[in-house]
Every structure is written in structure tokens, then in C-alpha cells.
Protein backbone atom coordinates (compact mmCIF):
# COMPACT_ATOMS: atom_id res chain seq x y z
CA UNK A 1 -107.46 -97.06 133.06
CA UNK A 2 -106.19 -93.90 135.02
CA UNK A 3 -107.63 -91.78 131.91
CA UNK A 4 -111.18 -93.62 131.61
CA UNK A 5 -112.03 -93.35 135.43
CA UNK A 6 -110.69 -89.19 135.47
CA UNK A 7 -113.42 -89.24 132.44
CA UNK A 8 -116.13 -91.34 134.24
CA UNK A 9 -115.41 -88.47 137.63
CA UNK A 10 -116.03 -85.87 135.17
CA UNK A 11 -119.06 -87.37 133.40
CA UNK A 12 -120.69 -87.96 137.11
CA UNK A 13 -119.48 -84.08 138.47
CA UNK A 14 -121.56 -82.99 135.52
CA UNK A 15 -124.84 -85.17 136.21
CA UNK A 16 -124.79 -83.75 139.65
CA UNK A 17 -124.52 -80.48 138.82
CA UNK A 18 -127.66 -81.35 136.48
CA UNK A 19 -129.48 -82.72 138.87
CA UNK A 20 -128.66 -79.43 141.53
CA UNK A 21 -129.72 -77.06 139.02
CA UNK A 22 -133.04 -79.19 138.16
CA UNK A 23 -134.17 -79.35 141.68
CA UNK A 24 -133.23 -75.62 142.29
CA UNK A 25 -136.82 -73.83 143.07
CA UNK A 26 -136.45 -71.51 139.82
CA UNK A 27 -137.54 -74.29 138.24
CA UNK A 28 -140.05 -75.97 140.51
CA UNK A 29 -143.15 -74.23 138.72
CA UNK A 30 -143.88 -76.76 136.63
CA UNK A 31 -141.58 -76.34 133.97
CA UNK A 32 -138.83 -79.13 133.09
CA UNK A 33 -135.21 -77.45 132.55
CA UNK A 34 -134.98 -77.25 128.63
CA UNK A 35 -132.89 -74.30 127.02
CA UNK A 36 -133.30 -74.60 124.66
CA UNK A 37 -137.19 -74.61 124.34
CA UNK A 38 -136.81 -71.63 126.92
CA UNK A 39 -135.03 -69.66 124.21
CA UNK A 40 -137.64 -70.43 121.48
CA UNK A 41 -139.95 -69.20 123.63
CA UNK A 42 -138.36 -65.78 124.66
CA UNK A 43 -137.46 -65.24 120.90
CA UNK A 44 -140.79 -66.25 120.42
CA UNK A 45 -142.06 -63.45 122.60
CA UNK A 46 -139.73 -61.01 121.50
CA UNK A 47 -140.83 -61.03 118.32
CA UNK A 48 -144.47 -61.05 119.05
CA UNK A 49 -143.38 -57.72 121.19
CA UNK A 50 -141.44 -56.14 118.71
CA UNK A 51 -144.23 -56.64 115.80
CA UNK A 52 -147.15 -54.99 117.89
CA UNK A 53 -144.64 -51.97 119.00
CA UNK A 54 -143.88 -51.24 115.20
CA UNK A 55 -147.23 -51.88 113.73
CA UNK A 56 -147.60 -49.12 110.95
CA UNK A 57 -150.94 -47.85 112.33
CA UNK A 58 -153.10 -45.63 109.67
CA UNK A 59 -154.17 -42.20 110.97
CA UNK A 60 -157.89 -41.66 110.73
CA UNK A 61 -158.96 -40.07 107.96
CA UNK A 62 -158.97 -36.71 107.07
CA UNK A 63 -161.17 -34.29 105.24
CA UNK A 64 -158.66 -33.91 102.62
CA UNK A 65 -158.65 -37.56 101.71
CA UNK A 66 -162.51 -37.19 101.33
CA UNK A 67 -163.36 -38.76 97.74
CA UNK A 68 -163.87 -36.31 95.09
CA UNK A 69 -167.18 -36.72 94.21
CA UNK A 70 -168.14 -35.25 98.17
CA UNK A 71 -165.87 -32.51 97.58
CA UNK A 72 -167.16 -31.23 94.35
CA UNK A 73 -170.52 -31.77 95.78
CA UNK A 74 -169.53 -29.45 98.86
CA UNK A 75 -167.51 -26.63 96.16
CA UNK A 76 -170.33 -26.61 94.35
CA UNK A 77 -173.27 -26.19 96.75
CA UNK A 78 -170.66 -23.22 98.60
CA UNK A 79 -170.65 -21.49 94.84
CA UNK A 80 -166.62 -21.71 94.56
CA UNK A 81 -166.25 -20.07 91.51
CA UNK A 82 -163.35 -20.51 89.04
CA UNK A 83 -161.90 -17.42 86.90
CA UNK A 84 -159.21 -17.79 84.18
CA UNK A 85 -155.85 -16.17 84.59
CA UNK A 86 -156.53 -12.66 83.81
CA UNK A 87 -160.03 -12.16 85.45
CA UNK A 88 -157.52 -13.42 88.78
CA UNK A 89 -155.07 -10.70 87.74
CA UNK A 90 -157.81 -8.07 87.75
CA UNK A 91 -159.41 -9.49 90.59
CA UNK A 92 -156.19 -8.88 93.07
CA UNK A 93 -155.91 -5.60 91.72
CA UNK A 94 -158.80 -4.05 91.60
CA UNK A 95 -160.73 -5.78 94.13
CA UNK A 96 -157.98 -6.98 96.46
CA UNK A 97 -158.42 -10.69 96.06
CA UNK A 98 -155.19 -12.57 97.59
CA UNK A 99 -154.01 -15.37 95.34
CA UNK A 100 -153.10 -18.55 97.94
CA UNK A 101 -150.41 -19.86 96.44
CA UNK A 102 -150.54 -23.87 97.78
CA UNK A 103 -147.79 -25.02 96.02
CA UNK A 104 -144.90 -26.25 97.58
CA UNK A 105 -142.75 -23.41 99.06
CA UNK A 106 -139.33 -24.35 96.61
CA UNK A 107 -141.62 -24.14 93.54
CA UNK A 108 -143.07 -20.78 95.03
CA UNK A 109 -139.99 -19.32 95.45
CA UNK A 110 -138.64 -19.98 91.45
CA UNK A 111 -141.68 -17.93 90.56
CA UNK A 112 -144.81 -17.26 91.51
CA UNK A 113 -147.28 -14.14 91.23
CA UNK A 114 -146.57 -10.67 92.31
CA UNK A 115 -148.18 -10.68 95.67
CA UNK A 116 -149.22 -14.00 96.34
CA UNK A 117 -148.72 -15.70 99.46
CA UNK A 118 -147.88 -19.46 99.99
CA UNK A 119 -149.15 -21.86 102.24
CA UNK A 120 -148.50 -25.28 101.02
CA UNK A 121 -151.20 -28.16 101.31
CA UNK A 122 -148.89 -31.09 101.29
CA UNK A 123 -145.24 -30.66 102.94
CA UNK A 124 -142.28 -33.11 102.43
CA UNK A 125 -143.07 -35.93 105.28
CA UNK A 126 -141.49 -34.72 108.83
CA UNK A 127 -142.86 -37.25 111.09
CA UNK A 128 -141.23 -40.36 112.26
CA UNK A 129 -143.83 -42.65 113.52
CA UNK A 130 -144.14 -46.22 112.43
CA UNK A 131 -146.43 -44.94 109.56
CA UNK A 132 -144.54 -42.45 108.52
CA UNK A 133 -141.63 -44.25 108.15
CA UNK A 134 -143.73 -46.85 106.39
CA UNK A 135 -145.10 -44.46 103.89
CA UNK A 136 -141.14 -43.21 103.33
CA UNK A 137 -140.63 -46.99 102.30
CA UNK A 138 -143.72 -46.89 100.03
CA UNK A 139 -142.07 -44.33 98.13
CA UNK A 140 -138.84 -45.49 98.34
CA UNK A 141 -139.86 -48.59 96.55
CA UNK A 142 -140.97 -46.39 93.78
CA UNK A 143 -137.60 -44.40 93.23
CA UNK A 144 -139.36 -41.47 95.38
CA UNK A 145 -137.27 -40.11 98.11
CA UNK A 146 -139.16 -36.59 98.92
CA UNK A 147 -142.36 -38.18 99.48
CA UNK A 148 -144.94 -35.55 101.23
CA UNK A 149 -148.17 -35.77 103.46
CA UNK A 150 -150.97 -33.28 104.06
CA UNK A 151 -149.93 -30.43 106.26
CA UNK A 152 -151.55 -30.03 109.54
CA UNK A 153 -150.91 -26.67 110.05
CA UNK A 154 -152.64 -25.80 106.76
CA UNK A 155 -156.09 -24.05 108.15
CA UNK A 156 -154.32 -22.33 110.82
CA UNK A 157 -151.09 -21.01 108.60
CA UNK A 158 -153.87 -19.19 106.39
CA UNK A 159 -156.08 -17.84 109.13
CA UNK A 160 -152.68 -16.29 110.52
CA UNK A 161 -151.49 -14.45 107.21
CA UNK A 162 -155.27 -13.43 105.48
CA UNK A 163 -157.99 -14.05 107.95
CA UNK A 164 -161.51 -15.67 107.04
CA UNK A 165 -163.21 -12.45 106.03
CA UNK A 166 -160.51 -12.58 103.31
CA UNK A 167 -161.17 -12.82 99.20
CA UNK A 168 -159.31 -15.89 98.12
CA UNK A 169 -158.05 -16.99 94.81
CA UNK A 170 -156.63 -20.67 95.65
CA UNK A 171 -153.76 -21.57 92.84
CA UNK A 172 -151.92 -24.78 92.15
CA UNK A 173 -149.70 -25.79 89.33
CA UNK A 174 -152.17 -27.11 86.97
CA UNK A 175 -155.51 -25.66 88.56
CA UNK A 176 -157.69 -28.90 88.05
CA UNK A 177 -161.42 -28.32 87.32
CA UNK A 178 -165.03 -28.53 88.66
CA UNK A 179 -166.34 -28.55 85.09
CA UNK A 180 -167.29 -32.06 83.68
CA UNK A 181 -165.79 -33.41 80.54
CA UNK A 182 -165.82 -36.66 78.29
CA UNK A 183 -162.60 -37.86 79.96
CA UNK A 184 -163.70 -36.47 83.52
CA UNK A 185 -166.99 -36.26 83.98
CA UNK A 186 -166.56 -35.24 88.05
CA UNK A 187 -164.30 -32.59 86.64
CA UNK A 188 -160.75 -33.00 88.33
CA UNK A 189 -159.26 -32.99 91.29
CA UNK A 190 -156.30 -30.67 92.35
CA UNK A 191 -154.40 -29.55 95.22
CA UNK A 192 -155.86 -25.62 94.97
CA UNK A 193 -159.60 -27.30 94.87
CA UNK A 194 -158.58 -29.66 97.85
CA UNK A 195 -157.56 -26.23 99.44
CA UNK A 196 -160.21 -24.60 98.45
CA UNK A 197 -162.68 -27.58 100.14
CA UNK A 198 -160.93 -27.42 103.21
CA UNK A 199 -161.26 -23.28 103.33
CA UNK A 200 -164.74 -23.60 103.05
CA UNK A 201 -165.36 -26.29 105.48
CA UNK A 202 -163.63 -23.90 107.92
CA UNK A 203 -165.48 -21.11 107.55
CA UNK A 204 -164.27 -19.18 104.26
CA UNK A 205 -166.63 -17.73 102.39
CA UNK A 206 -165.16 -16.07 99.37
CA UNK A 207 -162.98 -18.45 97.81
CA UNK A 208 -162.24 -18.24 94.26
CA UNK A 209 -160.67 -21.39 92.06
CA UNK A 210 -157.13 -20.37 89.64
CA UNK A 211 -158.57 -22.20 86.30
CA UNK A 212 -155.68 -23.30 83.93
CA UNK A 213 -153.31 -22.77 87.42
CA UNK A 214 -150.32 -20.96 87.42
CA UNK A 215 -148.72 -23.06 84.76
CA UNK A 216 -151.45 -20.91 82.62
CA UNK A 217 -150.44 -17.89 84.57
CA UNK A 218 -146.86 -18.26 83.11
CA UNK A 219 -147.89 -19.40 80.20
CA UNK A 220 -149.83 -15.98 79.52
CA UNK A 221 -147.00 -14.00 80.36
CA UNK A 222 -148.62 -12.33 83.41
CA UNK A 223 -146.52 -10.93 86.00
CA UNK A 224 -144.06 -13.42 87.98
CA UNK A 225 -141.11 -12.57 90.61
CA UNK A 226 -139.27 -15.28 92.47
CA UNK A 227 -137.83 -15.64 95.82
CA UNK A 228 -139.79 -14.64 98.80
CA UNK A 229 -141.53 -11.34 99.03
């Protein structure tokens, strides 16, 4: 008997302190005292929060993601002309055309042409915003883990080392082509001719296209050194 009515003091202790916390006016606006709906619906909210703070937002387009077909339009109309290996070689020596080397700068320094100067058109991704993370996990997913992004500081990198009233011969590795085929009838696209559309937009008006690119080059057997000059 002793042990039921110690359990029945408890049980009533417990209602009260209910009922005190019920009435309490933290609780007076309306809402009934329910945890653990209160919890869903801070979770609830927290999660609602945390999704629009890490939304992957897309930059706005770019002139380098341009489709092809307005590129080679543009090339074309500015008369960007594309010369084989050797005419480039003779070119930069006799009538002191600089080769742009766009490459990325590790595969510029194994080898690249006497002379040349690099300024890459697409870096390794630096950035850590929610879509740049989000484009790390994109290529991730694909087994690639030095995924790159167009480089900002392309236009202004070359203005610094040649200057617009420079004579340009923009290089890649394979050199890509404005020439229509069976297989490509737009011709092709390539990182030199996206450089070379983005020089011109800005102002360059002697810009030359590497045909075959500097795979041909060292293919050929034309002059190479490595490291940085």
C-alpha cells in the first residue's frame, strides 16, 4: 500500500508540473505543448535552411561556353587564319609571331616550342563555392579527380605578357579545325580556337590558328625545350 500511494504522489508531482509548464506564457501563442511536433518542425526548418544555403547555383554563361557554330561564325568573319607547323615556325622567326601556348602549364613545361609563352585557357578548379564543389563531384563520379574550369584571368594574363597589337599564333595539343569535313562539317572545336575566339572578341586583331597543334609540331621534329624559359 505504502509503495502504490509513493507511486500515485509521484504520478500527480508530474501532472502538475505538466500543467505549470502548459500554462507558462511561452506557450500561450496559440500553440499546444507537443515536442515532439516542435522538433519535426525545427528539423523541418533546418533542412529547408540548409538546402537553399548549399544550392549549387550555375554561373552565367560565358563567352567561352558559346556553341561552336557562333564561334566559327565569329573566327571566320575576323579572317583567323590557320598555318601548318612549319609556316608557324617561319612565321615566329621571321616575322616575330608569338606562339600562345594554351595548354595547361605541366604539359608546357615537358615540352613545348622554343619561345612560346603559356597562358592556359582552362586551369585545374580552385574555387570552393557550392558549384564548384558540385562540379568536383561530377567528376569524381567519373574517376576524374583534376577536373578544370575556364580561367578568368585568361584575357588579362595575355594582355600582360604580349599586348593586343601583338601577332598571335594560338596552339593547343591537337589544334582542332575551322575547315569542314564529312565527319565535322562545322570543322572542330579546340581549346587554341576557343582562345583564339575569345582574343578576338577582346580586341586582337592578328591571331593566327596552330593547324595539326603541337602534337604535329612534335611530330615534325621541329624545335622543342622543356621547363620554363
Amino acid at each position: 500500500m505504502t509503495t502504490m500511494l509513493a507511486a500515485s504522489s509521484v504520478v500527480n508531482s508530474k501532472l502538475a508540473c505538466s500543467s505549470r509548464i502548459s500554462s507558462c506564457s511561452d506557450f500561450t501563442s496559440g500553440h499546444s505543448w507537443r515536442p515532439i511536433e516542435t522538433v519535426k518542425l525545427h528539423r523541418k526548418h533546418a533542412a529547408r535552411s540548409l538546402h537553399i544555403s548549399c544550392a549549387a547555383t550555375k554561373p552565367a554563361k560565358s563567352p567561352a561556353e558559346e556553341d561552336w557554330k557562333t564561334k566559327r561564325q565569329v573566327l571566320v568573319e575576323k579572317r583567323v587564319r590557320s598555318v601548318d607547323v612549319k609556316e608557324a615556325l617561319r612565321l615566329q622567326k621571321e616575322n616575330n609571331f608569338v606562339i600562345l601556348d594554351v595548354r595547361p602549364e605541366a604539359e608546357f613545361k615537358e615540352a613545348h616550342p622554343p619561345g612560346a609563352i603559356n597562358v592556359q585557357i582552362y586551369r585545374l578548379i580552385k574555387e570552393w563555392t557550392a558549384w564548384d564543389i558540385a562540379r568536383r563531384a561530377a567528376f569524381a563520379f567519373f574517376g576524374i579527380f583534376a577536373g578544370t574550369e575556364e580561367n578568368p584571368e585568361f584575357i588579362q594574363s595575355v594582355d600582360a605578357k604580349v599586348g593586343k597589337d601583338a601577332k598571335i599564333i594560338v596552339a593547343c595539343s591537337t589544334g582542332g579545325s575551322l575547315k569542314p569535313t564529312q565527319n565535322f562539317p562545322d570543322g572542330k572545336q579546340s581549346r587554341s580556337l576557343i582562345a583564339a575566339y575569345l582574343l578576338v572578341l577582346n580586341g586582337y586583331t592578328n591571331v593566327y590558328h596552330l593547324d595539326g597543334g603541337l602534337y604535329t609540331w612534335f611530330k615534325e621534329g621541329l624545335p622543342a625545350v622543356g621547363g620554363e624559359e
